[in-house]
JSON list of C-alpha atoms in Angstrom, two decimals:
[
{"chain": "D", "resi": 2, "resn": "MET", "atom": "CA", "xyz": [25.01, -21.44, 4.47]},
{"chain": "D", "resi": 3, "resn": "ASN", "atom": "CA", "xyz": [25.28, -21.81, 8.22]},
{"chain": "D", "resi": 4, "resn": "TRP", "atom": "CA", "xyz": [21.70, -22.26, 9.41]},
{"chain": "D", "resi": 5, "resn": "PHE", "atom": "CA", "xyz": [22.72, -21.97, 13.05]},
{"chain": "D", "resi": 6, "resn": "TYR", "atom": "CA", "xyz": [23.96, -18.40, 12.68]},
{"chain": "D", "resi": 7, "resn": "LEU", "atom": "CA", "xyz": [20.97, -17.54, 10.54]},
{"chain": "D", "resi": 8, "resn": "HIS", "atom": "CA", "xyz": [18.66, -18.89, 13.26]},
{"chain": "D", "resi": 9, "resn": "VAL", "atom": "CA", "xyz": [20.48, -16.99, 16.00]},
{"chain": "D", "resi": 10, "resn": "GLY", "atom": "CA", "xyz": [20.56, -13.77, 14.00]},
{"chain": "D", "resi": 11, "resn": "PHE", "atom": "CA", "xyz": [16.87, -13.90, 13.12]},
{"chain": "D", "resi": 12, "resn": "MET", "atom": "CA", "xyz": [15.82, -14.79, 16.65]},
{"chain": "D", "resi": 13, "resn": "LEU", "atom": "CA", "xyz": [17.92, -12.13, 18.36]},
{"chain": "D", "resi": 14, "resn": "THR", "atom": "CA", "xyz": [16.66, -9.50, 15.92]},
{"chain": "D", "resi": 15, "resn": "ALA", "atom": "CA", "xyz": [13.05, -10.65, 16.44]},
{"chain": "D", "resi": 16, "resn": "SER", "atom": "CA", "xyz": [13.47, -10.67, 20.20]},
{"chain": "D", "resi": 17, "resn": "ALA", "atom": "CA", "xyz": [14.88, -7.15, 20.20]},
{"chain": "D", "resi": 18, "resn": "LEU", "atom": "CA", "xyz": [12.00, -5.92, 18.03]},
{"chain": "D", "resi": 19, "resn": "LEU", "atom": "CA", "xyz": [9.34, -7.61, 20.16]},
{"chain": "D", "resi": 20, "resn": "LEU", "atom": "CA", "xyz": [10.81, -6.40, 23.44]},
{"chain": "D", "resi": 21, "resn": "THR", "atom": "CA", "xyz": [11.04, -2.89, 21.97]},
{"chain": "D", "resi": 22, "resn": "ALA", "atom": "CA", "xyz": [7.37, -3.12, 20.91]},
{"chain": "D", "resi": 23, "resn": "VAL", "atom": "CA", "xyz": [6.42, -3.99, 24.49]},
{"chain": "D", "resi": 24, "resn": "THR", "atom": "CA", "xyz": [8.55, -1.13, 25.81]},
{"chain": "D", "resi": 25, "resn": "VAL", "atom": "CA", "xyz": [6.95, 1.36, 23.41]},
{"chain": "D", "resi": 26, "resn": "ALA", "atom": "CA", "xyz": [3.49, 0.24, 24.51]},
{"chain": "D", "resi": 27, "resn": "ARG", "atom": "CA", "xyz": [4.37, 0.47, 28.19]},
{"chain": "D", "resi": 28, "resn": "LEU", "atom": "CA", "xyz": [6.39, 3.68, 28.32]},
{"chain": "D", "resi": 29, "resn": "LEU", "atom": "CA", "xyz": [5.48, 5.83, 25.32]},
{"chain": "D", "resi": 30, "resn": "ARG", "atom": "CA", "xyz": [1.71, 5.50, 25.21]},
{"chain": "D", "resi": 31, "resn": "ARG", "atom": "CA", "xyz": [1.24, 9.24, 25.72]},
{"chain": "D", "resi": 32, "resn": "LYS", "atom": "CA", "xyz": [2.97, 9.99, 22.40]},
{"chain": "D", "resi": 33, "resn": "GLY", "atom": "CA", "xyz": [0.70, 10.30, 19.38]},
{"chain": "D", "resi": 34, "resn": "TRP", "atom": "CA", "xyz": [2.82, 7.92, 17.29]},
{"chain": "D", "resi": 35, "resn": "TRP", "atom": "CA", "xyz": [3.15, 5.05, 19.78]},
{"chain": "D", "resi": 36, "resn": "LEU", "atom": "CA", "xyz": [0.51, 2.74, 18.29]},
{"chain": "D", "resi": 37, "resn": "LYS", "atom": "CA", "xyz": [1.91, 2.92, 14.75]},
{"chain": "D", "resi": 38, "resn": "VAL", "atom": "CA", "xyz": [5.43, 2.17, 15.98]},
{"chain": "D", "resi": 39, "resn": "HIS", "atom": "CA", "xyz": [4.19, -0.56, 18.34]},
{"chain": "D", "resi": 40, "resn": "ARG", "atom": "CA", "xyz": [2.33, -2.32, 15.50]},
{"chain": "D", "resi": 41, "resn": "ARG", "atom": "CA", "xyz": [5.20, -2.14, 13.05]},
{"chain": "D", "resi": 42, "resn": "LEU", "atom": "CA", "xyz": [7.78, -3.36, 15.53]},
{"chain": "D", "resi": 43, "resn": "GLY", "atom": "CA", "xyz": [5.52, -6.22, 16.60]},
{"chain": "D", "resi": 44, "resn": "LEU", "atom": "CA", "xyz": [4.65, -7.37, 13.09]},
{"chain": "D", "resi": 45, "resn": "CYS", "atom": "CA", "xyz": [8.27, -7.16, 11.91]},
{"chain": "D", "resi": 46, "resn": "GLY", "atom": "CA", "xyz": [9.35, -9.09, 15.00]},
{"chain": "D", "resi": 47, "resn": "VAL", "atom": "CA", "xyz": [6.82, -11.86, 14.37]},
{"chain": "D", "resi": 48, "resn": "ALA", "atom": "CA", "xyz": [7.82, -12.16, 10.70]},
{"chain": "D", "resi": 49, "resn": "ILE", "atom": "CA", "xyz": [11.52, -12.35, 11.54]},
{"chain": "D", "resi": 50, "resn": "MET", "atom": "CA", "xyz": [10.82, -14.82, 14.35]},
{"chain": "D", "resi": 51, "resn": "ALA", "atom": "CA", "xyz": [8.97, -17.06, 11.88]},
{"chain": "D", "resi": 52, "resn": "ALA", "atom": "CA", "xyz": [11.99, -16.89, 9.56]},
{"chain": "D", "resi": 53, "resn": "GLY", "atom": "CA", "xyz": [14.24, -17.86, 12.48]},
{"chain": "D", "resi": 54, "resn": "PHE", "atom": "CA", "xyz": [11.94, -20.75, 13.31]},
{"chain": "D", "resi": 55, "resn": "LEU", "atom": "CA", "xyz": [12.15, -21.98, 9.71]},
{"chain": "D", "resi": 56, "resn": "ALA", "atom": "CA", "xyz": [15.94, -21.68, 9.83]},
{"chain": "D", "resi": 57, "resn": "ALA", "atom": "CA", "xyz": [15.91, -23.85, 12.96]},
{"chain": "D", "resi": 58, "resn": "ILE", "atom": "CA", "xyz": [13.77, -26.46, 11.22]},
{"chain": "D", "resi": 59, "resn": "VAL", "atom": "CA", "xyz": [16.23, -26.62, 8.31]},
{"chain": "D", "resi": 60, "resn": "LEU", "atom": "CA", "xyz": [19.15, -26.72, 10.75]},
{"chain": "D", "resi": 61, "resn": "VAL", "atom": "CA", "xyz": [17.71, -29.64, 12.71]},
{"chain": "D", "resi": 62, "resn": "SER", "atom": "CA", "xyz": [16.61, -31.48, 9.55]},
{"chain": "D", "resi": 63, "resn": "SER", "atom": "CA", "xyz": [20.09, -31.26, 8.05]},
{"chain": "D", "resi": 64, "resn": "SER", "atom": "CA", "xyz": [21.69, -32.49, 11.28]},
{"chain": "D", "resi": 65, "resn": "GLY", "atom": "CA", "xyz": [19.49, -35.59, 11.51]},
{"chain": "D", "resi": 66, "resn": "GLN", "atom": "CA", "xyz": [18.49, -34.87, 15.09]},
{"chain": "D", "resi": 67, "resn": "PRO", "atom": "CA", "xyz": [14.87, -35.15, 16.23]},
{"chain": "D", "resi": 68, "resn": "HIS", "atom": "CA", "xyz": [12.69, -32.04, 16.08]},
{"chain": "D", "resi": 69, "resn": "PHE", "atom": "CA", "xyz": [11.51, -30.76, 19.45]},
{"chain": "D", "resi": 70, "resn": "GLY", "atom": "CA", "xyz": [13.93, -33.11, 21.18]},
{"chain": "D", "resi": 71, "resn": "SER", "atom": "CA", "xyz": [14.78, -30.72, 24.01]},
{"chain": "D", "resi": 72, "resn": "LEU", "atom": "CA", "xyz": [13.12, -27.95, 25.99]},
{"chain": "D", "resi": 73, "resn": "HIS", "atom": "CA", "xyz": [14.49, -25.09, 23.85]},
{"chain": "D", "resi": 74, "resn": "PRO", "atom": "CA", "xyz": [12.61, -25.97, 20.64]},
{"chain": "D", "resi": 75, "resn": "ARG", "atom": "CA", "xyz": [9.42, -26.65, 22.58]},
{"chain": "D", "resi": 76, "resn": "LEU", "atom": "CA", "xyz": [9.65, -23.27, 24.28]},
{"chain": "D", "resi": 77, "resn": "GLY", "atom": "CA", "xyz": [10.50, -21.74, 20.91]},
{"chain": "D", "resi": 78, "resn": "GLY", "atom": "CA", "xyz": [7.33, -23.15, 19.37]},
{"chain": "D", "resi": 79, "resn": "LEU", "atom": "CA", "xyz": [5.30, -21.85, 22.29]},
{"chain": "D", "resi": 80, "resn": "THR", "atom": "CA", "xyz": [6.98, -18.45, 22.04]},
{"chain": "D", "resi": 81, "resn": "LEU", "atom": "CA", "xyz": [6.27, -18.25, 18.31]},
{"chain": "D", "resi": 82, "resn": "SER", "atom": "CA", "xyz": [2.65, -19.18, 18.96]},
{"chain": "D", "resi": 83, "resn": "GLY", "atom": "CA", "xyz": [2.38, -16.39, 21.51]},
{"chain": "D", "resi": 84, "resn": "ALA", "atom": "CA", "xyz": [4.09, -13.97, 19.13]},
{"chain": "D", "resi": 85, "resn": "VAL", "atom": "CA", "xyz": [1.50, -14.77, 16.45]},
{"chain": "D", "resi": 86, "resn": "LEU", "atom": "CA", "xyz": [-1.47, -14.72, 18.82]},
{"chain": "D", "resi": 87, "resn": "THR", "atom": "CA", "xyz": [-0.60, -11.37, 20.42]},
{"chain": "D", "resi": 88, "resn": "PRO", "atom": "CA", "xyz": [-0.95, -9.21, 17.28]},
{"chain": "D", "resi": 89, "resn": "ILE", "atom": "CA", "xyz": [-4.11, -11.07, 16.30]},
{"chain": "D", "resi": 90, "resn": "LEU", "atom": "CA", "xyz": [-5.55, -10.04, 19.66]},
{"chain": "D", "resi": 91, "resn": "GLY", "atom": "CA", "xyz": [-4.26, -6.49, 19.17]},
{"chain": "D", "resi": 92, "resn": "PHE", "atom": "CA", "xyz": [-5.99, -6.13, 15.82]},
{"chain": "D", "resi": 93, "resn": "SER", "atom": "CA", "xyz": [-9.13, -7.72, 17.27]},
{"chain": "D", "resi": 94, "resn": "VAL", "atom": "CA", "xyz": [-9.44, -4.79, 19.68]},
{"chain": "D", "resi": 95, "resn": "PHE", "atom": "CA", "xyz": [-10.31, -2.61, 16.70]},
{"chain": "D", "resi": 96, "resn": "ARG", "atom": "CA", "xyz": [-12.36, -5.25, 14.90]},
{"chain": "D", "resi": 97, "resn": "PHE", "atom": "CA", "xyz": [-14.67, -5.95, 17.86]},
{"chain": "D", "resi": 98, "resn": "PRO", "atom": "CA", "xyz": [-15.16, -2.58, 19.61]},
{"chain": "D", "resi": 99, "resn": "LEU", "atom": "CA", "xyz": [-17.89, -3.86, 21.93]},
{"chain": "D", "resi": 100, "resn": "ARG", "atom": "CA", "xyz": [-15.44, -6.35, 23.43]},
{"chain": "D", "resi": 101, "resn": "ALA", "atom": "CA", "xyz": [-12.39, -4.12, 23.16]},
{"chain": "D", "resi": 102, "resn": "ALA", "atom": "CA", "xyz": [-11.69, -3.81, 26.90]},
{"chain": "D", "resi": 103, "resn": "GLY", "atom": "CA", "xyz": [-11.57, -7.56, 27.49]},
{"chain": "D", "resi": 104, "resn": "ILE", "atom": "CA", "xyz": [-9.58, -8.29, 24.33]},
{"chain": "D", "resi": 105, "resn": "ARG", "atom": "CA", "xyz": [-7.13, -5.49, 25.18]},
{"chain": "D", "resi": 106, "resn": "ARG", "atom": "CA", "xyz": [-6.55, -7.00, 28.62]},
{"chain": "D", "resi": 107, "resn": "ILE", "atom": "CA", "xyz": [-5.83, -10.42, 27.08]},
{"chain": "D", "resi": 108, "resn": "HIS", "atom": "CA", "xyz": [-3.60, -8.80, 24.43]},
{"chain": "D", "resi": 109, "resn": "ARG", "atom": "CA", "xyz": [-1.52, -7.08, 27.11]},
{"chain": "D", "resi": 110, "resn": "VAL", "atom": "CA", "xyz": [-1.14, -10.24, 29.18]},
{"chain": "D", "resi": 111, "resn": "SER", "atom": "CA", "xyz": [-0.28, -12.23, 26.05]},
{"chain": "D", "resi": 112, "resn": "GLY", "atom": "CA", "xyz": [2.36, -9.69, 25.03]},
{"chain": "D", "resi": 113, "resn": "ARG", "atom": "CA", "xyz": [3.98, -9.68, 28.45]},
{"chain": "D", "resi": 114, "resn": "LEU", "atom": "CA", "xyz": [3.96, -13.47, 28.70]},
{"chain": "D", "resi": 115, "resn": "THR", "atom": "CA", "xyz": [5.43, -13.76, 25.22]},
{"chain": "D", "resi": 116, "resn": "ALA", "atom": "CA", "xyz": [8.20, -11.29, 26.13]},
{"chain": "D", "resi": 117, "resn": "ILE", "atom": "CA", "xyz": [9.02, -13.30, 29.27]},
{"chain": "D", "resi": 118, "resn": "LEU", "atom": "CA", "xyz": [8.90, -16.56, 27.31]},
{"chain": "D", "resi": 119, "resn": "THR", "atom": "CA", "xyz": [11.25, -15.04, 24.73]},
{"chain": "D", "resi": 120, "resn": "VAL", "atom": "CA", "xyz": [13.90, -14.41, 27.38]},
{"chain": "D", "resi": 121, "resn": "ILE", "atom": "CA", "xyz": [13.44, -17.89, 28.89]},
{"chain": "D", "resi": 122, "resn": "THR", "atom": "CA", "xyz": [13.70, -19.50, 25.46]},
{"chain": "D", "resi": 123, "resn": "ILE", "atom": "CA", "xyz": [16.93, -17.62, 24.75]},
{"chain": "D", "resi": 124, "resn": "LEU", "atom": "CA", "xyz": [18.37, -18.82, 28.08]},
{"chain": "D", "resi": 125, "resn": "PHE", "atom": "CA", "xyz": [17.50, -22.44, 27.27]},
{"chain": "D", "resi": 126, "resn": "GLY", "atom": "CA", "xyz": [19.06, -21.99, 23.82]},
{"chain": "D", "resi": 127, "resn": "LEU", "atom": "CA", "xyz": [22.26, -20.79, 25.46]},
{"chain": "D", "resi": 128, "resn": "LEU", "atom": "CA", "xyz": [22.15, -23.84, 27.72]},
{"chain": "D", "resi": 129, "resn": "LEU", "atom": "CA", "xyz": [21.66, -26.09, 24.69]},
{"chain": "D", "resi": 130, "resn": "ILE", "atom": "CA", "xyz": [24.77, -24.80, 22.95]},
{"chain": "D", "resi": 131, "resn": "GLY", "atom": "CA", "xyz": [26.85, -24.89, 26.14]},
{"chain": "D", "resi": 132, "resn": "ILE", "atom": "CA", "xyz": [27.23, -21.19, 26.90]},
{"chain": "D", "resi": 133, "resn": "PHE", "atom": "CA", "xyz": [25.53, -21.59, 30.29]}
]
């Protein structure tokens, strides 16, 4: 099994899902179904991103190189952390209704920062493999 292609496939799929979740939240909020679609896209994206992260760990372990040896894996860990934190904040909006406005603001900022970090991490991955 080629762990590199598995990592790339999982991460590109996760990135597309997460960026689509952000787009749905930003542009389709007036539709009655937006929240359900936003949640599902986000949760699927996080799960697939975690699988891609695990594939990267196996890839690096089998190659004998140090983990987190360059900027790409460090940014990837930070991106995954943001991808996990963002839905936790989103669900917290409903769990803590008295603090919903503040949590919602943080959730939105977290989602946008994670989306930006996703793109930056992809660019550093392309640099790592010599495409850029």
